[in-house]
GROMACS .gro file of C-alpha atoms in nm:
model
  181
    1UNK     CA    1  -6.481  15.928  11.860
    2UNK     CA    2  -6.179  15.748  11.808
    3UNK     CA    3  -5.939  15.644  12.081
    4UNK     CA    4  -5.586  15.748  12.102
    5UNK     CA    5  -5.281  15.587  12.295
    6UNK     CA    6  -4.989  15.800  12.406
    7UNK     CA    7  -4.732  15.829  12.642
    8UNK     CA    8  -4.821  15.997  12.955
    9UNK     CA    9  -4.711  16.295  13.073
   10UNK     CA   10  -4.656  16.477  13.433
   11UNK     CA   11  -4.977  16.668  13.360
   12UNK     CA   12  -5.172  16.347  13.358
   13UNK     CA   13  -5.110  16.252  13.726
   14UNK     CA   14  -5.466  16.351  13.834
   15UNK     CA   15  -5.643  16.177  13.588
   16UNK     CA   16  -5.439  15.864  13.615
   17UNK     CA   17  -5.497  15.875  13.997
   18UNK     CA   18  -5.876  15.919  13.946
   19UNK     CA   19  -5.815  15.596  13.689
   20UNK     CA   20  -5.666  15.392  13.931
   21UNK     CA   21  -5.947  15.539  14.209
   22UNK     CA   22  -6.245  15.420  13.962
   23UNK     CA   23  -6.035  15.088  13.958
   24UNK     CA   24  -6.059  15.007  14.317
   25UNK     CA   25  -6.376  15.106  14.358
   26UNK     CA   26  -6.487  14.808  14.100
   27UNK     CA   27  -6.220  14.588  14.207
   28UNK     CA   28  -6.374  14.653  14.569
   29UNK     CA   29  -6.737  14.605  14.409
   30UNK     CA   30  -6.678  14.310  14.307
   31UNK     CA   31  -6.512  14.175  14.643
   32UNK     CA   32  -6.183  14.115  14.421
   33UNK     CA   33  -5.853  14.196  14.564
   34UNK     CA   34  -5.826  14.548  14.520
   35UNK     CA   35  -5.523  14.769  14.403
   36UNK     CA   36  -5.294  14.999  14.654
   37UNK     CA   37  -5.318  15.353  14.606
   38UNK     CA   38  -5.049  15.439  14.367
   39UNK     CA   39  -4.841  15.707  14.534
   40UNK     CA   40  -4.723  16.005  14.316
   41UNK     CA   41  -4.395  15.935  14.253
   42UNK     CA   42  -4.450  15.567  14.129
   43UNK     CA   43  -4.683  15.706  13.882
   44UNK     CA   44  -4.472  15.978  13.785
   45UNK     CA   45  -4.148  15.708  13.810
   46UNK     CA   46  -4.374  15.534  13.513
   47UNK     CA   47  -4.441  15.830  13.306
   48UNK     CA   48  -4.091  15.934  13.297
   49UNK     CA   49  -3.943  15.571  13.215
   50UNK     CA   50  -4.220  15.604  12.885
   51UNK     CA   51  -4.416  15.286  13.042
   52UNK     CA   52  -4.738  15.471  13.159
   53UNK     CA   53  -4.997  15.508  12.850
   54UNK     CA   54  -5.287  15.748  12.843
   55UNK     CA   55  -5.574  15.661  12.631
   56UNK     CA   56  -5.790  15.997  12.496
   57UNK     CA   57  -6.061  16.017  12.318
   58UNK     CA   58  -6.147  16.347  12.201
   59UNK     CA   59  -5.860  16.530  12.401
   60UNK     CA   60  -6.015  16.368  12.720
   61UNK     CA   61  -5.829  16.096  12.925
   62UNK     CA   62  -6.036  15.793  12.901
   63UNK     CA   63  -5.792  15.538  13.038
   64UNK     CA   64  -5.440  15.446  13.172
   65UNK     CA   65  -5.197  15.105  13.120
   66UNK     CA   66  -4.881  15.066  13.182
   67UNK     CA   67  -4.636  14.833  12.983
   68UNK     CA   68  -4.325  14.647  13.095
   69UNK     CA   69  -4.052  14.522  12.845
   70UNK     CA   70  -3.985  14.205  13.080
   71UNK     CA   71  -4.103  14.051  13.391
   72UNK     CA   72  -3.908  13.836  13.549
   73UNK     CA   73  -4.021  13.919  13.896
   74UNK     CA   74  -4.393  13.771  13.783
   75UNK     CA   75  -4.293  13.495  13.518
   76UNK     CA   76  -4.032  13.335  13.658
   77UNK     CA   77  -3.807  13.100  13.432
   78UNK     CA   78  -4.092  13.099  13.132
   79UNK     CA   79  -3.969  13.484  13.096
   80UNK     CA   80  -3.760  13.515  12.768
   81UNK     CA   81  -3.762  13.859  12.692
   82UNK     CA   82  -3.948  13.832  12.376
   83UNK     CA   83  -4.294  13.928  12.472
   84UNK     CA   84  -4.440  14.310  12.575
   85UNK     CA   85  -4.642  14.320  12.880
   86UNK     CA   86  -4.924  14.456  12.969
   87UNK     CA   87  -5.033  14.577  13.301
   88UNK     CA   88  -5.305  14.829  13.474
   89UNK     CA   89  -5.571  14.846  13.253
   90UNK     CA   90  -5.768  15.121  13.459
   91UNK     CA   91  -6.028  15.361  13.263
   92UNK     CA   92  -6.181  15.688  13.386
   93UNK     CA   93  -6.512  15.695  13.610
   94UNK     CA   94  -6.654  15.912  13.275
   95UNK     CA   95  -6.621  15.676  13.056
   96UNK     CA   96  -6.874  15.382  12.993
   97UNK     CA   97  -6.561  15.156  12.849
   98UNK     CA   98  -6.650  15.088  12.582
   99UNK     CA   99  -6.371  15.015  12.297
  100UNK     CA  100  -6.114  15.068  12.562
  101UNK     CA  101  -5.899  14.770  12.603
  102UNK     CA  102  -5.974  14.679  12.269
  103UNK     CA  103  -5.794  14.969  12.204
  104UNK     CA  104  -5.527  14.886  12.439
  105UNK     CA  105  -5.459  14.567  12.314
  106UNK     CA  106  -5.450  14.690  11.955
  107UNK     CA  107  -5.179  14.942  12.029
  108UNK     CA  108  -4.970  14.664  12.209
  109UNK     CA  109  -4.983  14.437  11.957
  110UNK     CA  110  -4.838  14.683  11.681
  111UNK     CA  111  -4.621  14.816  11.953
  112UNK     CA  112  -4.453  14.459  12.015
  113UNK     CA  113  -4.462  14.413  11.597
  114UNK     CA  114  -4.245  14.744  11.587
  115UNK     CA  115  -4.010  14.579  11.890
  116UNK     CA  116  -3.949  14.280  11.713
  117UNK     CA  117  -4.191  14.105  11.994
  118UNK     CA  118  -4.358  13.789  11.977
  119UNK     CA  119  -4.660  13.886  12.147
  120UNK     CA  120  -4.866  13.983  12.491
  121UNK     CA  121  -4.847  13.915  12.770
  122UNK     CA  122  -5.047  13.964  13.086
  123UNK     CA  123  -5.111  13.854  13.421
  124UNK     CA  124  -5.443  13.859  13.626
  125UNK     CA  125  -5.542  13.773  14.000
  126UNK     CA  126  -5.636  13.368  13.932
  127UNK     CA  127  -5.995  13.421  14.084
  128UNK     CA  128  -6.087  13.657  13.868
  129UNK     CA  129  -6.245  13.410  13.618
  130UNK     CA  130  -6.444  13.680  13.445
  131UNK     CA  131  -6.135  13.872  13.334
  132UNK     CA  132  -5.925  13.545  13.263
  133UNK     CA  133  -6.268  13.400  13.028
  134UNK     CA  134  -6.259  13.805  12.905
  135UNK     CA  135  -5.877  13.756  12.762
  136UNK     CA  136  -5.941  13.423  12.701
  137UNK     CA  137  -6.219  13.552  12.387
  138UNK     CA  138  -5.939  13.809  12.334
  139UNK     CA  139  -5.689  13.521  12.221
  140UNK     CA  140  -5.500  13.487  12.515
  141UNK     CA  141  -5.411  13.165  12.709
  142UNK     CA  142  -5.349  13.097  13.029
  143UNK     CA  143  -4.966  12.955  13.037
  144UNK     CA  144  -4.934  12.935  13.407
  145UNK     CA  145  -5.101  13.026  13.788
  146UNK     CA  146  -4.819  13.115  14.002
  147UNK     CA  147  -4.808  13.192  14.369
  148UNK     CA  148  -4.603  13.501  14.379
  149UNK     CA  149  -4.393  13.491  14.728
  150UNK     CA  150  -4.266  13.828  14.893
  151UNK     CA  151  -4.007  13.977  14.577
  152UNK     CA  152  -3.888  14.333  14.651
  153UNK     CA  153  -3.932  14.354  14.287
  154UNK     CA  154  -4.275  14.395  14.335
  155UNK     CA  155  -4.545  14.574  14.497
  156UNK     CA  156  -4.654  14.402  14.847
  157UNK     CA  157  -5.005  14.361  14.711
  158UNK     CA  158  -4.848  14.085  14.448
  159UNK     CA  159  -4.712  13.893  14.791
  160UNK     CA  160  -4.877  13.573  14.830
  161UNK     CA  161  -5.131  13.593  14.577
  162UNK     CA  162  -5.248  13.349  14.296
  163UNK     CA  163  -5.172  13.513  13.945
  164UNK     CA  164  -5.302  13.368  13.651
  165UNK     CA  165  -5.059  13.392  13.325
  166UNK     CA  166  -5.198  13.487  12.977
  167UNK     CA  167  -4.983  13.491  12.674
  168UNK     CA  168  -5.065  13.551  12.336
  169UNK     CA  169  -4.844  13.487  12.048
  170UNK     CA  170  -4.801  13.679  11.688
  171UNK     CA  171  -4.817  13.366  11.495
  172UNK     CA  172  -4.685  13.505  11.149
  173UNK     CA  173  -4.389  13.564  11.346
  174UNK     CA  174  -4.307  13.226  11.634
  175UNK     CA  175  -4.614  13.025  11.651
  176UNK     CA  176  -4.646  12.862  11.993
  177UNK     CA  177  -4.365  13.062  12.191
  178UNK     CA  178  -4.400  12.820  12.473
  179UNK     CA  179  -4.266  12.528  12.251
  180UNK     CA  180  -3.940  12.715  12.252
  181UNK     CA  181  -3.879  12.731  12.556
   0.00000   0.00000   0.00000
């Protein structure tokens, strides 16, 4: 009943793709802008660099994230590289959801405690004011909305979009991070 996180492995491709598929199909549901289709070897690219996560729950893949040790290409000058991020949330059509990026966001936090990391970080597309109020209950703040121009450090489907830019801080360790800037 409990859910796992652990790296990823090649074998997971097909269930990370379905992830992703169940992803757009919501994201396209609920007229939001919708992921690309992840090819292959950018999946694969992730599992092998350790920054694609599968979450299981009783041996089954329930879920997918990815995590990024900085991101300059998305924060701009507020990145310090002192936070973990946290991207991709995507869970399996099988699964109601339930727990998941609860569990997510547990595992990141201890993850970023273990790195010596202030805290989260996360970005969202600005309209979506149902994820942002979602984070928002989590503990997360929005720091920022940023236009993101054309960066070949990114995906296209970041070009020209409004991201909103969600931080939360370990406070036993910084307190407000954005104070030290």
């Amino acid at each position: 009943m409990t859910l796992r996180v652990e790296a990823a492995i090649p074998d997971d491709l097909p269930a990370a793709r379905g992830a992703y598929a169940h992803a757009r199909l919501i994201q396209a549901w609920n007229a939001a802008i919708e992921w690309p289709e992840f090819t292959d070897e950018t999946i694969l690219a992730e599992v092998n660099r350790r920054c694609l996560f599968r979450v299981t729950r009783d041996d089954a893949l329930v879920g997918v994230f990815s995590i990024a040790y900085e991101d300059a290409a998305i924060w701009g000058p507020l990145e310090r590289g002192e936070h973990l991020y946290v991207h991709r949330i995507a869970r399996a059509e099988s699964y109601p959801g339930r727990g998941l990026t609860a569990a997510v966001l547990e595992w990141a936090r201890a993850h970023a405690r273990e790195l010596g990391r202030v805290g989260l970080r996360l970005d969202t597309w600005a309209s979506n004011a149902a994820l942002i109020g979602y984070y928002e209950r989590q503990g997360f703040r929005v720091v920022d909305r940023r236009r993101i121009a054309a960066d070949p450090r990114l995906p296209e489907h970041y070009h020209g979009t409004e991201l909103a830019l969600l931080e939360e801080c370990d406070a036993s360790t910084t307190g407000d991070s954005l104070s030290r800037a």
